[in-house]
Coordinates of C-alpha atoms and ligand atoms in Angstrom, one line a residue:
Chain G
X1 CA -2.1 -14.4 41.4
X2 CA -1.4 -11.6 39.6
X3 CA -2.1 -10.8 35.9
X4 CA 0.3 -11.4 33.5
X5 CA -1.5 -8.8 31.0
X6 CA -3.5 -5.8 31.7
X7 CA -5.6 -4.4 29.1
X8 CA -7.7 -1.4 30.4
X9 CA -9.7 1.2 27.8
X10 CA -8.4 0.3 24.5
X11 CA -9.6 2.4 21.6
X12 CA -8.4 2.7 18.2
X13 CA -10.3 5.0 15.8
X14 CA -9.7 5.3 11.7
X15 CA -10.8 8.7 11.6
X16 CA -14.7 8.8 12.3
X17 CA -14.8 4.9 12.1
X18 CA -14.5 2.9 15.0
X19 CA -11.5 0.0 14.9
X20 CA -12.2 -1.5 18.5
X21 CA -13.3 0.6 21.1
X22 CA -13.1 0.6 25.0
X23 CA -11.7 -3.0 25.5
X24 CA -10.9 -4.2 29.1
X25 CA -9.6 -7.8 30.3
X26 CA -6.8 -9.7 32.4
X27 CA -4.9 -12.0 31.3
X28 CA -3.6 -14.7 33.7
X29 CA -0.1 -16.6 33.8
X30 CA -0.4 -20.2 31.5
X31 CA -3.9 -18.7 30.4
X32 CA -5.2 -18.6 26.9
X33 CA -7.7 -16.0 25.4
X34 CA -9.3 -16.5 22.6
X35 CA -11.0 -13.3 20.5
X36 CA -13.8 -14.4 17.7
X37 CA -15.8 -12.2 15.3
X38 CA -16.2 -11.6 11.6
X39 CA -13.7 -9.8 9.3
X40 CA -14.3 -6.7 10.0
X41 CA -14.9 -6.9 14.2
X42 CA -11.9 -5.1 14.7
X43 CA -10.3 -8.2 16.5
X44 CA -7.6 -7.9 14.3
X45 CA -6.7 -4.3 15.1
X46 CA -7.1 -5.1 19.1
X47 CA -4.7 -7.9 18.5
X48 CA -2.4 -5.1 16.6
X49 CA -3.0 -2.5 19.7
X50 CA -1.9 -5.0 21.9
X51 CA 0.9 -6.4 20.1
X52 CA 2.8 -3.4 19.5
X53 CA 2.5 -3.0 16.2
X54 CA -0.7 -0.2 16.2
X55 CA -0.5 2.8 18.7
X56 CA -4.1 3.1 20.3
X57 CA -5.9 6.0 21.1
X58 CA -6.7 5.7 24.2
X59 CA -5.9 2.9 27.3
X60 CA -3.4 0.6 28.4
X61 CA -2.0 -2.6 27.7
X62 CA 0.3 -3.1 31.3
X63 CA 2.6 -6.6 31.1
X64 CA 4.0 -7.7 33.6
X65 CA 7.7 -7.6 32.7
X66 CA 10.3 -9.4 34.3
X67 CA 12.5 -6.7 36.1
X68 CA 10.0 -3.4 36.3
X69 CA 6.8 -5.5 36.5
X70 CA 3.8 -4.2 35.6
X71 CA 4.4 -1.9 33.0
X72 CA 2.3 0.2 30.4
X73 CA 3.4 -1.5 26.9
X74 CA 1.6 1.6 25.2
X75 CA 3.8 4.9 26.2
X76 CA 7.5 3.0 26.6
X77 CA 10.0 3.7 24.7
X78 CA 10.4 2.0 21.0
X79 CA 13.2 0.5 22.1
X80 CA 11.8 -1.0 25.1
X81 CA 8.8 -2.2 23.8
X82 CA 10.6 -3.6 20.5
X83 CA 12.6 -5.5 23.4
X84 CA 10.0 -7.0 24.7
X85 CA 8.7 -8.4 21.7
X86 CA 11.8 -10.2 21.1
X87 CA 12.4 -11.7 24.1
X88 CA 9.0 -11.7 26.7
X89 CA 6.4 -11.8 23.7
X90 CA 6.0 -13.7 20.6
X91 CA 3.7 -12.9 17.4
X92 CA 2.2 -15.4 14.8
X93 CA 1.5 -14.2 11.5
X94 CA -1.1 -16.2 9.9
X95 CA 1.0 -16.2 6.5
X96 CA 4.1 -17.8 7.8
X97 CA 5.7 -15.5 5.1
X98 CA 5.1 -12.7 7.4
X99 CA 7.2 -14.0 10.0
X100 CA 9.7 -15.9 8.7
X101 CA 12.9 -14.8 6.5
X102 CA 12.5 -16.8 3.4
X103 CA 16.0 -16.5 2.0
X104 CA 17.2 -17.6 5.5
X105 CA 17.8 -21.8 6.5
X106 CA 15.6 -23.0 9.2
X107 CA 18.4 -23.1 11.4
X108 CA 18.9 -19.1 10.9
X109 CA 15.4 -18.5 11.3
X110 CA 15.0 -20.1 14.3
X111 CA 18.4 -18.6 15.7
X112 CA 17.9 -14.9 15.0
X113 CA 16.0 -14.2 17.9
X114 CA 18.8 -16.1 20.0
X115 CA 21.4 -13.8 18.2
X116 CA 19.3 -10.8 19.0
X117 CA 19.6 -11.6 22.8
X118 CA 23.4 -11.9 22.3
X119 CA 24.0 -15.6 21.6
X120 CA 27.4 -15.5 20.4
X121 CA 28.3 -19.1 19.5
X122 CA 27.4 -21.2 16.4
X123 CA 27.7 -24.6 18.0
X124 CA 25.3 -23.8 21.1
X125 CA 22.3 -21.5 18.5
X126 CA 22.4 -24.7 15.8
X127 CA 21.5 -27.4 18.8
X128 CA 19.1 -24.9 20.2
X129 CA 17.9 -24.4 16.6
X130 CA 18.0 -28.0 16.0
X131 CA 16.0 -28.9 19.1
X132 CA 13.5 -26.4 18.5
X133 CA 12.8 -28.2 15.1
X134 CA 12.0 -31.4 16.6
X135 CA 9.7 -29.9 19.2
X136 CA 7.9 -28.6 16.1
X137 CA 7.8 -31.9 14.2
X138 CA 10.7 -30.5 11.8
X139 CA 13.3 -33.4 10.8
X140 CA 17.0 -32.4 12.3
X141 CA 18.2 -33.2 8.2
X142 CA 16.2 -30.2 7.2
X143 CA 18.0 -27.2 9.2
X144 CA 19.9 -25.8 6.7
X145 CA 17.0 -25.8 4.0
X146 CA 15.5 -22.7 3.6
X147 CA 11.4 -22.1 3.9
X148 CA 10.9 -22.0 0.6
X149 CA 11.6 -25.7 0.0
X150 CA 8.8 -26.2 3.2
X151 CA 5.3 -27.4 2.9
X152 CA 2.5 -24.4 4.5
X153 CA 1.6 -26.8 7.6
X154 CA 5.7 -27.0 7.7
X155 CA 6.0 -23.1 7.4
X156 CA 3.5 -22.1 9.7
X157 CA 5.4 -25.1 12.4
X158 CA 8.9 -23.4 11.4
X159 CA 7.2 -19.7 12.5
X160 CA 6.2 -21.3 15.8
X161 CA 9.8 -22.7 16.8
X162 CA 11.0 -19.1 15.4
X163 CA 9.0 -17.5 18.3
X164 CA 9.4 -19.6 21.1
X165 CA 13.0 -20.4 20.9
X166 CA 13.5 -17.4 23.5
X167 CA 10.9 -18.7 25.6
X168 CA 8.9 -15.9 25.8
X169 CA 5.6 -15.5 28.1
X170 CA 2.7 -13.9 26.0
X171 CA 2.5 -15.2 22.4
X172 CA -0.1 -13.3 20.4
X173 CA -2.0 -15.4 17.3
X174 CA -3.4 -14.3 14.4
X175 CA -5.5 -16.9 12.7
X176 CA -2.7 -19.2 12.9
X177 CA -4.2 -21.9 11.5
X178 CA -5.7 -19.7 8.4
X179 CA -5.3 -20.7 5.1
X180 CA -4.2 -24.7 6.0
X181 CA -6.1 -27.9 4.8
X182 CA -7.8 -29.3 7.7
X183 CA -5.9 -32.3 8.5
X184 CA -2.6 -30.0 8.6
X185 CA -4.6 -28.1 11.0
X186 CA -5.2 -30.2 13.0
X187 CA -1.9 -31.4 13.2
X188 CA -0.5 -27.7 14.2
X189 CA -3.4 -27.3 16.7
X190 CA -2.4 -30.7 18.7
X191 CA 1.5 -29.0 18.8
X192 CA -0.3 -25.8 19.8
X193 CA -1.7 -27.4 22.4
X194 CA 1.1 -29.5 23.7
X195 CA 3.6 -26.4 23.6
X196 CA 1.3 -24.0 25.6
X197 CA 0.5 -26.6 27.9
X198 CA 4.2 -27.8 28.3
X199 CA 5.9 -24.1 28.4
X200 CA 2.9 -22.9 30.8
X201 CA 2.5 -20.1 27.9
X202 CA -0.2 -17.3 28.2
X203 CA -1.8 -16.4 24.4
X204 CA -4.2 -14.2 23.1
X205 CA -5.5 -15.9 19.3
X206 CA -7.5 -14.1 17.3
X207 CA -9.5 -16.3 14.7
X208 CA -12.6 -17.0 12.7
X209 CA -12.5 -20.6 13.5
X210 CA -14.6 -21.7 16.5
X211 CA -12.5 -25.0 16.2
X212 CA -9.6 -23.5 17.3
X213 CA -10.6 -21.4 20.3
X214 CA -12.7 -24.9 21.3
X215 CA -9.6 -26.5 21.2
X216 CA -6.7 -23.8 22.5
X217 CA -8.8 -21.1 24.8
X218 CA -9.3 -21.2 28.5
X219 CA -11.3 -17.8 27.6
X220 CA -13.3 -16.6 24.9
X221 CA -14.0 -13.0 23.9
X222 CA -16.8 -12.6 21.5
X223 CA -16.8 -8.9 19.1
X224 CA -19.0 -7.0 17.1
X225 CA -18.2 -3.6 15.5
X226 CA -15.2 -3.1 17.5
X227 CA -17.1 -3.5 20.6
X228 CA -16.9 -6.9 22.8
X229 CA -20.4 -8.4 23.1
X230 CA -20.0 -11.0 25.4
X231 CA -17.1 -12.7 27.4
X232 CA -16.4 -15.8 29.4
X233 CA -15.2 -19.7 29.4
X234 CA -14.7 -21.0 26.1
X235 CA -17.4 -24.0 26.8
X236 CA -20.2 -21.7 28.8
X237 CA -19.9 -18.8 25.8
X238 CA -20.0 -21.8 23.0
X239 CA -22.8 -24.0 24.6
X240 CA -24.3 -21.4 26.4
X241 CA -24.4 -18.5 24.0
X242 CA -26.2 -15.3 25.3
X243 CA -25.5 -12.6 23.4
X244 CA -27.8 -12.6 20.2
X245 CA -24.9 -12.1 18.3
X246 CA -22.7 -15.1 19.8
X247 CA -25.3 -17.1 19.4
X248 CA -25.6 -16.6 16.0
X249 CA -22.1 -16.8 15.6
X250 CA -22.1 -20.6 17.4
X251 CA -25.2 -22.0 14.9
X252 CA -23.2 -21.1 12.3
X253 CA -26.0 -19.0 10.6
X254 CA -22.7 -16.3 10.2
X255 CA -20.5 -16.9 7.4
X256 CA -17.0 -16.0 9.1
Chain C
X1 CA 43.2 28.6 -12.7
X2 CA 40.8 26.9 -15.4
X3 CA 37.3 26.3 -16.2
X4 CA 36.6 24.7 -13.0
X5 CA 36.2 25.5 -9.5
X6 CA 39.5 24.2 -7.4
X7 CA 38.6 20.5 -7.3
X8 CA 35.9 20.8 -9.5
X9 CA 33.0 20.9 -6.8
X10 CA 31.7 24.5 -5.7
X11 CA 32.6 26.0 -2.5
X12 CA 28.8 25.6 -1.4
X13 CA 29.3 21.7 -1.8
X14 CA 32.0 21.6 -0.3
X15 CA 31.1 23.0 2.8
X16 CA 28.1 20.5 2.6
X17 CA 29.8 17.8 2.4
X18 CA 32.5 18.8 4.6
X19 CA 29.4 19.0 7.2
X20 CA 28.6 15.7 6.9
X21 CA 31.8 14.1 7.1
X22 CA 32.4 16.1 10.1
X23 CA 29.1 14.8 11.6
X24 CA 30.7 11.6 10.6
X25 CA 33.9 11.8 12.5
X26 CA 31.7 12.6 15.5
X27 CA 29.3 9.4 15.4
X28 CA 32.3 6.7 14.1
X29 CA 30.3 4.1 11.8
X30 CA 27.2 6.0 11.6
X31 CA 26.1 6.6 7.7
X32 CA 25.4 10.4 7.2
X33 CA 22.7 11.3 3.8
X34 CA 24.8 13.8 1.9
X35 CA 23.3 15.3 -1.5
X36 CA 25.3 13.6 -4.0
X37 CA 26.4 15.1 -6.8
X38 CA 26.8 14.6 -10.6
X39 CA 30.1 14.1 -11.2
X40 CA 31.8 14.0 -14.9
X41 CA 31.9 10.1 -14.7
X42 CA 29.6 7.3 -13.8
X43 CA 28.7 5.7 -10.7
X44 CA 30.9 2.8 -10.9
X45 CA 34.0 4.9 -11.0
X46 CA 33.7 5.8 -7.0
X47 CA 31.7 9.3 -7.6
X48 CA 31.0 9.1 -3.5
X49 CA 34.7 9.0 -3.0
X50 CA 35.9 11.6 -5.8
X51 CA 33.1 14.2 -3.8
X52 CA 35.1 13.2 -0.4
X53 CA 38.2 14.2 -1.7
X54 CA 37.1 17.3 -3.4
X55 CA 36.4 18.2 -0.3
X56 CA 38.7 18.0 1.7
X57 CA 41.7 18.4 -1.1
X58 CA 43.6 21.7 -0.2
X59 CA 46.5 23.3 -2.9
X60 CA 49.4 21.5 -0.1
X61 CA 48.1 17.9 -0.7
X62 CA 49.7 14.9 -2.2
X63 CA 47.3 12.6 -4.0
X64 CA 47.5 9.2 -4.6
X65 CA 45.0 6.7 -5.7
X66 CA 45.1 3.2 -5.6
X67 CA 42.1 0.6 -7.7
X68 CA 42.3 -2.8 -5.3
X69 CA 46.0 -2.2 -4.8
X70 CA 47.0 -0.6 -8.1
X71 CA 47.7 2.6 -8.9
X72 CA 48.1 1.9 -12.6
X73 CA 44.2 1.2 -13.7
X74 CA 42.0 3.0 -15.7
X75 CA 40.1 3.7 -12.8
X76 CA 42.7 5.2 -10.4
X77 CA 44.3 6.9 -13.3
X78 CA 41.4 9.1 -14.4
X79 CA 40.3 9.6 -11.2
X80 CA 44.3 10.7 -10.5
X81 CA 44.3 12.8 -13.6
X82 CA 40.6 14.4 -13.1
X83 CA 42.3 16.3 -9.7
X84 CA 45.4 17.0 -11.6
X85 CA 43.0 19.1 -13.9
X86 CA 40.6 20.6 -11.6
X87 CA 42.7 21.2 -8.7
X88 CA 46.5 21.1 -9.7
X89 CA 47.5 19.0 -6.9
X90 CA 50.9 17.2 -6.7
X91 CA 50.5 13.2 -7.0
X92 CA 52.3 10.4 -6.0
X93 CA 52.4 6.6 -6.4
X94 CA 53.9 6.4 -2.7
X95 CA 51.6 5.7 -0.2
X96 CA 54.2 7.6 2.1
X97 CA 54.2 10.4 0.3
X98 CA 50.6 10.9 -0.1
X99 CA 48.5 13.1 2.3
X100 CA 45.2 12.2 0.8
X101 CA 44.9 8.5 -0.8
X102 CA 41.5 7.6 -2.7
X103 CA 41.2 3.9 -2.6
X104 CA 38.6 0.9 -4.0
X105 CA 39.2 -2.5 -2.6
X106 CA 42.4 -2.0 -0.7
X107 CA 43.8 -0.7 2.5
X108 CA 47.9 0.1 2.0
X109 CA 50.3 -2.3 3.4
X110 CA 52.0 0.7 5.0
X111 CA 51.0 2.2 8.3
X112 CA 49.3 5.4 7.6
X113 CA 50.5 8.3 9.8
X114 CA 48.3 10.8 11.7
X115 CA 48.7 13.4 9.0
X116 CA 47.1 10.9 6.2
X117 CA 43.6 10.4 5.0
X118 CA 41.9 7.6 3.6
X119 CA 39.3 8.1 1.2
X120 CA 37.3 4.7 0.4
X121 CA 34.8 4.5 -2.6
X122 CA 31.6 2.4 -1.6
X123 CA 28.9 0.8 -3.6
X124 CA 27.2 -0.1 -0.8
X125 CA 27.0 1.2 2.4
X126 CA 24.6 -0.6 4.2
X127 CA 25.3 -3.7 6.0
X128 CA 22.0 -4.9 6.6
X129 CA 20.7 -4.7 3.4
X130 CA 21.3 -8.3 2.6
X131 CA 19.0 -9.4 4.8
X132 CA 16.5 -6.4 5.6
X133 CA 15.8 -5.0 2.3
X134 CA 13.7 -1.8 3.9
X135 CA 15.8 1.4 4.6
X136 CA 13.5 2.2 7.3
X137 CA 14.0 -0.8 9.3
X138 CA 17.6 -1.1 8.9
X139 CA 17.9 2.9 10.0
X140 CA 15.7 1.8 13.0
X141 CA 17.9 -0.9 13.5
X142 CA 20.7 0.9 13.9
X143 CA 19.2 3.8 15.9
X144 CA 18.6 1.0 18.2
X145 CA 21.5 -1.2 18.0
X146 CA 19.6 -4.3 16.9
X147 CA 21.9 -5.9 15.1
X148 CA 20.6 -9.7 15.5
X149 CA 20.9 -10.0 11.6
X150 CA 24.6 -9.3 10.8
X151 CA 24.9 -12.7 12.8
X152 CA 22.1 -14.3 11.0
X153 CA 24.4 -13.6 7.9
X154 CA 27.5 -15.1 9.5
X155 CA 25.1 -17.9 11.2
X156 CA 24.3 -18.7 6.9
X157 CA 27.5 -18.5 5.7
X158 CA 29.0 -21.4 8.3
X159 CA 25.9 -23.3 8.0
X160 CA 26.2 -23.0 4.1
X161 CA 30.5 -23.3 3.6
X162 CA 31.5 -24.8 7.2
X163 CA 33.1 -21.3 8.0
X164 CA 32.5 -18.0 7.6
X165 CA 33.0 -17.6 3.8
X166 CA 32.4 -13.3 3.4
X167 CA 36.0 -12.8 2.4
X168 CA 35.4 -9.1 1.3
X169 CA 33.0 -6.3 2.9
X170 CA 33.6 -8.3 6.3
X171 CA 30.8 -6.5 8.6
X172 CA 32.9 -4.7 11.9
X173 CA 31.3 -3.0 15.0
X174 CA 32.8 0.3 15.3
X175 CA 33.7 2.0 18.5
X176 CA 31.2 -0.6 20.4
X177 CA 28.4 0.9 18.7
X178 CA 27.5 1.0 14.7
X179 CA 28.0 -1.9 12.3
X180 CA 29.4 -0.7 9.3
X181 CA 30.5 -2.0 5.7
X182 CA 34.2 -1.3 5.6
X183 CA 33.7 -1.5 1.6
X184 CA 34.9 -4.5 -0.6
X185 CA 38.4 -4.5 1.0
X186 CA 39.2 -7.9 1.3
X187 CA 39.4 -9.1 4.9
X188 CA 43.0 -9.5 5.8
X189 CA 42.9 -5.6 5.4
X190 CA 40.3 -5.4 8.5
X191 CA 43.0 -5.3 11.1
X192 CA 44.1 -2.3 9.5
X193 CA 41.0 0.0 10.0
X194 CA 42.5 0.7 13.5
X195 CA 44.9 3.4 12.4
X196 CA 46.0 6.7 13.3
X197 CA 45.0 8.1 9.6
X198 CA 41.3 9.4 9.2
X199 CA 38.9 7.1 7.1
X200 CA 36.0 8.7 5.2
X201 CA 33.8 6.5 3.4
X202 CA 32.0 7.9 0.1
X203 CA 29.0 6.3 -1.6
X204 CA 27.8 8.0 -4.5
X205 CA 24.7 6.2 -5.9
X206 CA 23.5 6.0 -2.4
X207 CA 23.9 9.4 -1.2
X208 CA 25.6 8.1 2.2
X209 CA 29.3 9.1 4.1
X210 CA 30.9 7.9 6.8
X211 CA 33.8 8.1 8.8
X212 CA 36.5 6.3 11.0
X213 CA 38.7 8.9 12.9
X214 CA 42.0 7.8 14.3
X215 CA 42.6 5.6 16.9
X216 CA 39.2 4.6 16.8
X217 CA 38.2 0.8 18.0
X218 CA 37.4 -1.8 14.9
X219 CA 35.9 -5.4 15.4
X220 CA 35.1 -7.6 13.2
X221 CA 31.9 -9.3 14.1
X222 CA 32.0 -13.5 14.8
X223 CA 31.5 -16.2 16.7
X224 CA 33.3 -17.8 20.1
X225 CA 33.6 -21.0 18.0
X226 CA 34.4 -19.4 15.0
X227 CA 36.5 -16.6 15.4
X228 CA 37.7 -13.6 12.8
X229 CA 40.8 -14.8 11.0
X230 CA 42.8 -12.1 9.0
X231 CA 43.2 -14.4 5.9
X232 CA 45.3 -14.5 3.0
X233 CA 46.7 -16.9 0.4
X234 CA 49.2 -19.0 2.6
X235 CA 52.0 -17.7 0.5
X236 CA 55.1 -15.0 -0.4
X237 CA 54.8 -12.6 -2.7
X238 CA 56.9 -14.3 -5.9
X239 CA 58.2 -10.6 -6.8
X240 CA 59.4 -9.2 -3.4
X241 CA 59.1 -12.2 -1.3
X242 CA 56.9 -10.7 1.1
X243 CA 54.9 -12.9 3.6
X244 CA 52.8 -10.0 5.2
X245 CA 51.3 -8.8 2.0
X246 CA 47.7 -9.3 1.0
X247 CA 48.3 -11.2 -2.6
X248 CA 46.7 -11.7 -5.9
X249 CA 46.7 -14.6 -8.2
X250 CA 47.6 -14.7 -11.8
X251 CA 48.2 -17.0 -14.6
X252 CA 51.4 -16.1 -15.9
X253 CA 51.4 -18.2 -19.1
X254 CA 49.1 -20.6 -21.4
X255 CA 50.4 -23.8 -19.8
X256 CA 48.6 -22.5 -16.6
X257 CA 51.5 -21.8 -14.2
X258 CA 50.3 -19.3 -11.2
X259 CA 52.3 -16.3 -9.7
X260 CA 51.3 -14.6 -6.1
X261 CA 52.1 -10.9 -6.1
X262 CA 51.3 -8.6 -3.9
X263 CA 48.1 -6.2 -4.3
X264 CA 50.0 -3.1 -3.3
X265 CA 52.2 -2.5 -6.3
X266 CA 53.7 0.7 -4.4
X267 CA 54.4 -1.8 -1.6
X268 CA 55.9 -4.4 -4.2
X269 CA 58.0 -2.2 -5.8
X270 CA 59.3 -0.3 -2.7
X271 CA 60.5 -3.6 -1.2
X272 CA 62.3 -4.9 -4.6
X273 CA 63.9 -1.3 -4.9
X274 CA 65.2 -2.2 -1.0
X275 CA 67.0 -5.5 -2.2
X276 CA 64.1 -7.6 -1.8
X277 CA 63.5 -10.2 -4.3
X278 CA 61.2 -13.0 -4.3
X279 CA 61.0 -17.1 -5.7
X280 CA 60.2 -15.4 -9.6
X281 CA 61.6 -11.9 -9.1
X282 CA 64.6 -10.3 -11.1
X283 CA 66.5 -7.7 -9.3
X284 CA 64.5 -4.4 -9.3
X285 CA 67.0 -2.9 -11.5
X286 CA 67.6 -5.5 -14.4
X287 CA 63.3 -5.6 -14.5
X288 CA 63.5 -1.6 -15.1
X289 CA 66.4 -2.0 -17.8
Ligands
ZN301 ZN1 55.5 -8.2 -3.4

């Protein structure tokens, strides 16, 4: 099988300071990879390098794309690569206010990427809009309310319909389950894991949370400084911790 | 001549601005930044659209300006009188006659000719601004042709009113490629942007101009299940019994009793000078009497 993500030598400096540096891993079709480290590990710019929405320094992020496979993400064009991240890739804010239009109904929301591929009839975007609700635990009744009027859990759920409407291949997550009481969270982590499971998705999420990556990750990539420290499956790198760091990390000793 | 340049502007402006509607007429739909001037009267009054016309005003015109239909408001008769004073041209109340026509809210009910311009005044020129608030995503998005959002507006207003309720400022695609705001003309005049005149668009406050040349291909943007309708009160004109006019409604009297008349009082009166005379009219000639 090939990958459905490349990611080969990516560095981001600001200025003399080091943002991530020298980051290398595949990512497989229906595979999830989680990335854990304290505020400040520079998983959040690697998620940012990879998503699109930083230019690195130096390497490559190559996906896999539909009609040119593999291709490198970093040096297409802006339009290309803005494409792509409509229709083959999907991004999760943590603050659902990030990714949603909040003067927009839930049925808009969820349709704008649909209307951005070309979808040109009302009738056929509301029942796709409408469906995509229900996946996501949203009542049908609530389609034309707007986000405002939503609970967080609700939000965050509304984001997540938002970005997988177009069906889209490589979802990227950043804390996505940040800032939520627990039970909501572990509400949203159950859909999580239903939808990735049911659409065969590949994800890379980025968190603090051990939880999460326990629950959602195939993979785990542990980092420190902007460096990865250790890598492997989620259970062998959380029960069997063998960087000093990690293990650190997994007794909790760390506040993250 | 008098105090003032001819048509008020100086020749160095001019030319700039003649650049940029130029530029304009070569990319159909595609806002061009232009450094606005002050002009001897506030924003409001359609200072992007008085600069457009100084511009391209020659000795030979023919001016006419119309405020939503009207030639006879305040608005359209300062802005009238301001290039009687500063460049002496002839003016007219017949959109026939007229080589140049300045215009808020209205498209004539005439066909313009080849040899016409249209001069709109814009508050605002950018479409996506309901929606995407940041100039430098909405210039992306057009540099790209993302235009996803218009339909997210039109996908609100159906949701919200059971059709699409924008009645003015309807959104069109312009020769298959830029979005544009065709100004606060009210839709039924949206038909009419496909003409053999030339149609510059002038915003002031904004600093923006853009431009429709003839023959150039206008759609209205919508949906397979809900198409664009040219609408307009499903009525004559009670003056000149026109049924092809776009019309406005008034209360005539204290007791409430309506009147439809058309917008275009050039069009109105043309028509009852012809004969025409509609369900509350008088004959053109006992009304002047
Ligand atoms: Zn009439």
């Amino acid at each position: 099988m090939n990958p459905l993500l490349n990611v080969g030598g990516i560095s981001k400096f600001y200025g003399h300071r080091i943002g991530c540096k020298d980051v290398s891993f595949d990512l497989y079709p229906g595979e999830v990879m989680g990335i854990v480290g304290e505020s400040g590990s520079g998983k959040s710019t690697l998620l940012n390098c990879l998503a699109g929405h930083l230019a690195p320094d130096r390497g490559a992020v190559n996906f896999d794309t539909r009609v040119d496979g593999m291709r490198d993400t970093v040096t297409m064009s802006e339009p290309e690569r803005r494409m792509l991240s409509r229709t083959d890739w999907a991004f999760v804010h943590q603050h659902a206010r990030d990714g949603l239009r909040m003067n927009v109904s839930a049925g808009g929301n969820v349709g704008e990427r649909l209307m951005a591929v070309g979808a040109r009839h009302y009738g056929d975007i509301r029942d796709q809009a409408t469906d995509w609700l229900g996946r996501v635990e949203i009542n049908a009744d609530r389609v034309d309310d707007r986000p405002t009027a939503f609970s967080g859990g609700m939000q965050q759920r509304l984001q997540i319909a938002r970005n997988l409407v177009t069906g889209p291949r490589l979802v990227f997550m950043d804390e996505p389950t940040g800032g939520l009481d627990v039970s909501v969270q572990a509400r949203l982590l159950d859909l999580l894991r239903g939808l990735v499971r049911e659409m065969n998705l590949s994800a890379i999420i980025v968190t603090h949370d051990l939880a999460v990556v326990r629950l959602l990750a195939d993979r785990l990539m542990v980092m420190k400084d902007g460096h990865v420290v250790e890598t492997g499956l989620t259970d062998q790198v959380l029960d069997d911790p063998q960087h000093g760091y990690t293990q650190l990390l997994v007794s909790s000793v760390l506040q993250v | 001549m008098s105090d003032y340049n001819f048509a008020y502007l100086d020749e160095q402006t001019k030319r700039m601005i003649r650049r940029a509607i130029l530029k304009g007429l070569a990319i159909p739909g595609y806002q061009v930044p232009f450094a606005s001037r002050e002009m001897p009267m506030p924003y409001g009054w359609g200072t992007g659209g008085v600069q457009v016309s100084a511009a391209v005003l020659t000795p030979d015109d023919t001016f006419k300006v119309i405020d939503q239909g009207a030639d006879d408001t305040t608005n359209a008769v300062s802005i009238r009188r301001f290039f009687e004073k500063t460049a002496d041209v002839a003016v007219t109340e017949a959109t026939g006659e007229a080589s140049v026509i300045q215009t808020r809210h209205r498209i004539p009910e005439q066909d313009l000719r080849a040899d016409q311009i249209l001069v709109y005044q814009v508050p605002i020129p950018e479409p996506l601004r309901f929606l995407e608030p940041s100039e430098v995503e909405t210039r992306k998005m057009h540099a790209l042709e993302e235009y996803g959002l218009m339909h997210v507006k039109l996908y609100e207003d159906i949701s919200q009113h059971g059709a699409i309720a924008t009645s003015y400022a309807y959104p069109v695609k312009v020769e298959g490629r830029y979005v544009m705001d065709p100004s606060p003309i009210p839709k039924f005049d949206n038909p009419k942007l496909n003409m053999a005149g030339i149609q510059l668009f002038g915003a002031g406050r904004e600093q923006r101009i853009y431009a429709v040349p003839p023959y150039t291909d206008v759609v209205s943007l919508d949906f397979e299940d809900y198409p664009f309708e040219a609408s307009k009160a499903d009525h004559a004109c009670d003056l000149c019994g026109a049924t092809d006019s776009y019309l406005d409604e008034l209360i005539v009297d204290d007791s409430g009793k309506r009147m439809f008349m058309c917008s275009d009082t050039d069009y109105c009166c043309s028509r009852r000078k012809a004969g025409h005379i509609g369900a509350q009219g008088v004959p053109y000639a006992e009304d002047a009497a």
